[in-house]
XYZ file of C-alpha atoms in Angstrom:
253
model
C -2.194 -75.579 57.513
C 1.666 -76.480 57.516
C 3.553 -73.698 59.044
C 6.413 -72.618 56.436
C 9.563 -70.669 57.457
C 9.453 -67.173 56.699
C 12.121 -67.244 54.553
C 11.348 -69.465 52.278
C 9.216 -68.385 49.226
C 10.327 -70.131 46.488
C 6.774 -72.069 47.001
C 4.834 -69.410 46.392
C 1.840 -69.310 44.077
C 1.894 -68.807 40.631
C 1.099 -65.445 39.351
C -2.411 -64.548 38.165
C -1.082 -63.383 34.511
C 0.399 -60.224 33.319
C -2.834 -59.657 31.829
C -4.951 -59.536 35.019
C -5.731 -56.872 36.754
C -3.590 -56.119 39.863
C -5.338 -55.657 43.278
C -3.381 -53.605 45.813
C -2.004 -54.853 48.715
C -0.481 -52.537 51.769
C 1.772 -54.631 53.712
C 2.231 -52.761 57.378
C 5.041 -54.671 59.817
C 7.672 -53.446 61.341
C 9.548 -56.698 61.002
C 11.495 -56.686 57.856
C 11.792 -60.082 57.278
C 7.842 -60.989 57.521
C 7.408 -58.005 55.073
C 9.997 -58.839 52.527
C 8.614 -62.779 52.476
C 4.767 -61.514 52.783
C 5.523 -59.279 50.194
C 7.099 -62.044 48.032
C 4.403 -64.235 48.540
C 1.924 -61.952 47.274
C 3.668 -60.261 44.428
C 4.059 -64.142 43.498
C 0.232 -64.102 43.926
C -0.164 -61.555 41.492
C -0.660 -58.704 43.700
C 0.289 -55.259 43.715
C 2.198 -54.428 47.015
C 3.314 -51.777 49.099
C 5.143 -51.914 52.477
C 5.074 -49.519 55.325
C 7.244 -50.522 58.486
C 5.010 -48.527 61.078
C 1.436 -46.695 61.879
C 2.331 -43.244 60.006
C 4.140 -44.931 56.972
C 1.022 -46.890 56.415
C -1.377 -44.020 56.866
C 0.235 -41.692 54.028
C 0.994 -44.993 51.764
C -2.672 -45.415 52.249
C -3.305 -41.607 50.825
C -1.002 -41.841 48.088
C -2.743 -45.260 46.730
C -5.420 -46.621 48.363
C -5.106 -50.168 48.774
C -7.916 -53.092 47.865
C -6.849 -54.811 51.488
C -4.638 -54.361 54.287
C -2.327 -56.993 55.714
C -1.685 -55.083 59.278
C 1.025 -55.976 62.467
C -0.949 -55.429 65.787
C 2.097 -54.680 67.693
C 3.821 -51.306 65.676
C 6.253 -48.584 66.771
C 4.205 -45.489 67.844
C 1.263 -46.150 66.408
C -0.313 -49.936 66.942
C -2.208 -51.850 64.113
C -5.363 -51.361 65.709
C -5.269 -47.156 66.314
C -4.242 -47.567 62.306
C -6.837 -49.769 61.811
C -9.612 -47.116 63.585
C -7.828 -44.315 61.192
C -8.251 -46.201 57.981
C -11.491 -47.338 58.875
C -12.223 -43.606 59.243
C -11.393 -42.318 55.629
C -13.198 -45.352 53.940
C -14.336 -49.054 53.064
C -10.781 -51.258 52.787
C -11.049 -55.359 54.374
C -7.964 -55.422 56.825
C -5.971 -58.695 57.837
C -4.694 -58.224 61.075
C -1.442 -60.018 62.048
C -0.655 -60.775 65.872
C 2.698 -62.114 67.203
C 0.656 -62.817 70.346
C -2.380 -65.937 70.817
C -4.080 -63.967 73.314
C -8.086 -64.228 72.637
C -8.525 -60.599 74.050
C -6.190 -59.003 71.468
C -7.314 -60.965 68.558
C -10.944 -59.858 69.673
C -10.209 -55.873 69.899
C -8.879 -56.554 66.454
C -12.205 -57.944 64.921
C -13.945 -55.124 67.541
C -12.614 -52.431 65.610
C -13.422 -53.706 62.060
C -10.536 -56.265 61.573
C -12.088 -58.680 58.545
C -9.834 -61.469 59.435
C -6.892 -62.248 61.363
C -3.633 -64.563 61.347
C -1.528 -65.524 64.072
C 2.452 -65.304 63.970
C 4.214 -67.564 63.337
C 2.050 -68.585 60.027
C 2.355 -70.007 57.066
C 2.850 -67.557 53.804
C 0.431 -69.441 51.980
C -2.370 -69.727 54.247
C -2.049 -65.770 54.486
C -2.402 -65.433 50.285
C -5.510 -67.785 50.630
C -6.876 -65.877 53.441
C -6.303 -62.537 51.049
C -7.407 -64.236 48.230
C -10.595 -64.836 50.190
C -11.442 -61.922 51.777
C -11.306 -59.927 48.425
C -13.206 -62.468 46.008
C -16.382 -61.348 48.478
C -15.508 -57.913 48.009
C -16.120 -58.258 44.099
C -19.374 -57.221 42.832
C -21.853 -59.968 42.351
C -23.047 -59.623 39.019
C -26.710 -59.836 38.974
C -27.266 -61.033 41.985
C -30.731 -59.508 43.582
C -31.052 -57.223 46.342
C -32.189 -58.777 49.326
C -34.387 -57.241 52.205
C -36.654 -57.909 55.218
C -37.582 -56.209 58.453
C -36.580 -52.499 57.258
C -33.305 -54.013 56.473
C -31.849 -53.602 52.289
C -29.126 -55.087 50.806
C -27.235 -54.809 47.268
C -24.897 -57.291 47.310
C -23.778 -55.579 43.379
C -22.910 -52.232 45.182
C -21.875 -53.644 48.440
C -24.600 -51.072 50.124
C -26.721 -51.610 52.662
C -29.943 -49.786 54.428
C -31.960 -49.786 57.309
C -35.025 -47.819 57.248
C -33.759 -45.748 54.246
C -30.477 -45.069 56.351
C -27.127 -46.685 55.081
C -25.743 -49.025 57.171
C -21.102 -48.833 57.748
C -20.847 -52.095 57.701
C -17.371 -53.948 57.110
C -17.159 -56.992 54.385
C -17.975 -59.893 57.010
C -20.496 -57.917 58.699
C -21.861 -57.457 54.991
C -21.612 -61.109 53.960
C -22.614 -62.022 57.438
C -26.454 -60.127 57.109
C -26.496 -60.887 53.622
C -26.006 -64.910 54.478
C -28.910 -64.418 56.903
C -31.049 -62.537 54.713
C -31.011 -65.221 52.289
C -31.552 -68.128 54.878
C -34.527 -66.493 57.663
C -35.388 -68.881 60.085
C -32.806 -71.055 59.988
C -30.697 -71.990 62.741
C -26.667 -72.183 62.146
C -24.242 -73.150 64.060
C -20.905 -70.832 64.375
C -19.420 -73.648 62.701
C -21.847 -73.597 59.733
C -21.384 -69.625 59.768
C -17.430 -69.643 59.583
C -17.994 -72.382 56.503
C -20.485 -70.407 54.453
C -19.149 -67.049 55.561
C -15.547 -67.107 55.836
C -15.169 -69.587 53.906
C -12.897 -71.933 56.254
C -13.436 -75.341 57.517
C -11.614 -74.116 60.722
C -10.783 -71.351 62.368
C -10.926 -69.566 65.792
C -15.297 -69.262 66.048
C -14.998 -65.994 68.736
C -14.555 -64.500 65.221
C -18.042 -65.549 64.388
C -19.778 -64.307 68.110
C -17.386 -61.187 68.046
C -19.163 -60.183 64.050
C -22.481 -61.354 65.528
C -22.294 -58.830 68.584
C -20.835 -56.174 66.076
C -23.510 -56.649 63.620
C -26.394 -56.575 66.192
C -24.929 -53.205 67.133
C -26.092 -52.163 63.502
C -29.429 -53.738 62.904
C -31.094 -53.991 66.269
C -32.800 -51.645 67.926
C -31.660 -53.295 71.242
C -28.740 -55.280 70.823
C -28.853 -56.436 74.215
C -32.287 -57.761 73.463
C -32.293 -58.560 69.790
C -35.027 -59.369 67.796
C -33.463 -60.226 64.561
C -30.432 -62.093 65.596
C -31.294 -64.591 67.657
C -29.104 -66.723 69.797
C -30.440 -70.194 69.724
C -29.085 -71.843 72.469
C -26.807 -74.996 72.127
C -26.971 -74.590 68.861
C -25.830 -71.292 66.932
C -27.568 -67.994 65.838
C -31.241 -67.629 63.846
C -32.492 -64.961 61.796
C -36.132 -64.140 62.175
C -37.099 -60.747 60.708
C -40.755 -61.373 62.305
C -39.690 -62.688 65.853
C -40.677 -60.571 68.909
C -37.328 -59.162 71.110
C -35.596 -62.505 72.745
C -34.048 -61.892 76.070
C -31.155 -60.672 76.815
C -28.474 -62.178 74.917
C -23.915 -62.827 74.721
């Protein structure tokens, strides 16, 4: 998307309507100017937001009213985005966007590592990051009525957001959710990262380490040797597979 200046927001989006409700949004950067036109962009959006200019700030913001999502600076004074990231992560369920002033693969990957559900590079555009928001909490709504899904000991309710494997619940972040969910619904099917960034993420682009860094995470969760995984398949030169009645592949990225 078009890059926009930081500070200008007279573009923003519309608001959703005084009569909607407001989802919460915790701004952490240390930056004042990216959180005053972040901010704008989202109160534009229709969100509730509050700001916290470093790791601390954002932790007791976070007690006082716990936010629906997280839009979280990597690089912070005393505390970085990722240590807050591990703390919040800690006390409950919340989707965080992690923001990085850097393009360096390794730190967007320890962001997604530690349970980063998306990320956005600086400089970006305002309105990609409200889409990217607006995205990452429509999945986090219940599904109304949609069925629980399960195969090979695994359980999900996509309604409660809660799943199980072998009777034992299963901390798994909203694209690690979505992710297993996806493959639930589709066994034996091979994607390509491509495919799974489109159906998952919901982007037609995007960096696709995100998709083999949630892979690896969720493989962690489900297998009972990741480095040999028998659910997750990697299907080579194409994408990933799931096949709840597959023996244990080889070792695997």
């Amino acid at each position: 998307m078009e890059q926009q200046p930081y500070e200008q927001a007279a573009d923003a989006p519309a608001s959703r309507g005084a009569g909607a409700t407001r989802p919460r949004v915790l701004v952490v950067d240390d930056d004042p100017t990216v959180a005053e036109v972040v901010a704008g962009y989202l109160d534009r959006a229709g969100y509730l937001v509050d700001r916290a200019g470093d790791g601390p700030s954002a932790l007791a913001g976070a007690t006082a009213h716990w936010p629906d999502l997280v839009v979280l600076d990597l690089m912070l004074p005393g505390m970085d985005g990722l240590e807050v990231c591990r703390r919040l992560r800690g006390r409950g369920p919340v989707p965080v966007i992690m923001l990085t002033a850097r393009g360096d693969e390794d730190d967007r990957i320890l962001g997604l590592e530690v349970g980063a559900d998306d990320y956005v590079t600086k400089p970006f555009s305002p309105r990609e990051l409200v889409l990217r928001v607006e995205s990452v909490l429509r999945r986090t709504r219940p599904r109304v009525g949609a069925r629980s899904l399960g195969a090979a000991g695994l359980t999900l309710d996509p309604a409660a957001r809660r799943a199980t494997r072998d009777g034992a619940e299963l901390a798994l972040t909203l694209r690690e959710f979505d992710l297993l969910a996806f493959f639930l619904r589709h066994p034996g099917r091979a994607f390509s990262r491509e495919d799974l960034m489109r159906e998952v993420w919901g982007w037609d682009f995007g960096d696709l380490s995100t998709v083999t860094v949630h892979v690896r995470r969720l493989r962690n969760k489900v297998e009972d040797d990741p480095a040999r995984p028998r659910l997750i398949q990697t299907v080579w030169g194409v994408g990933y597979r799931f096949d709840p009645a597959a023996p244990a592949g080889p070792g695997e990225e």
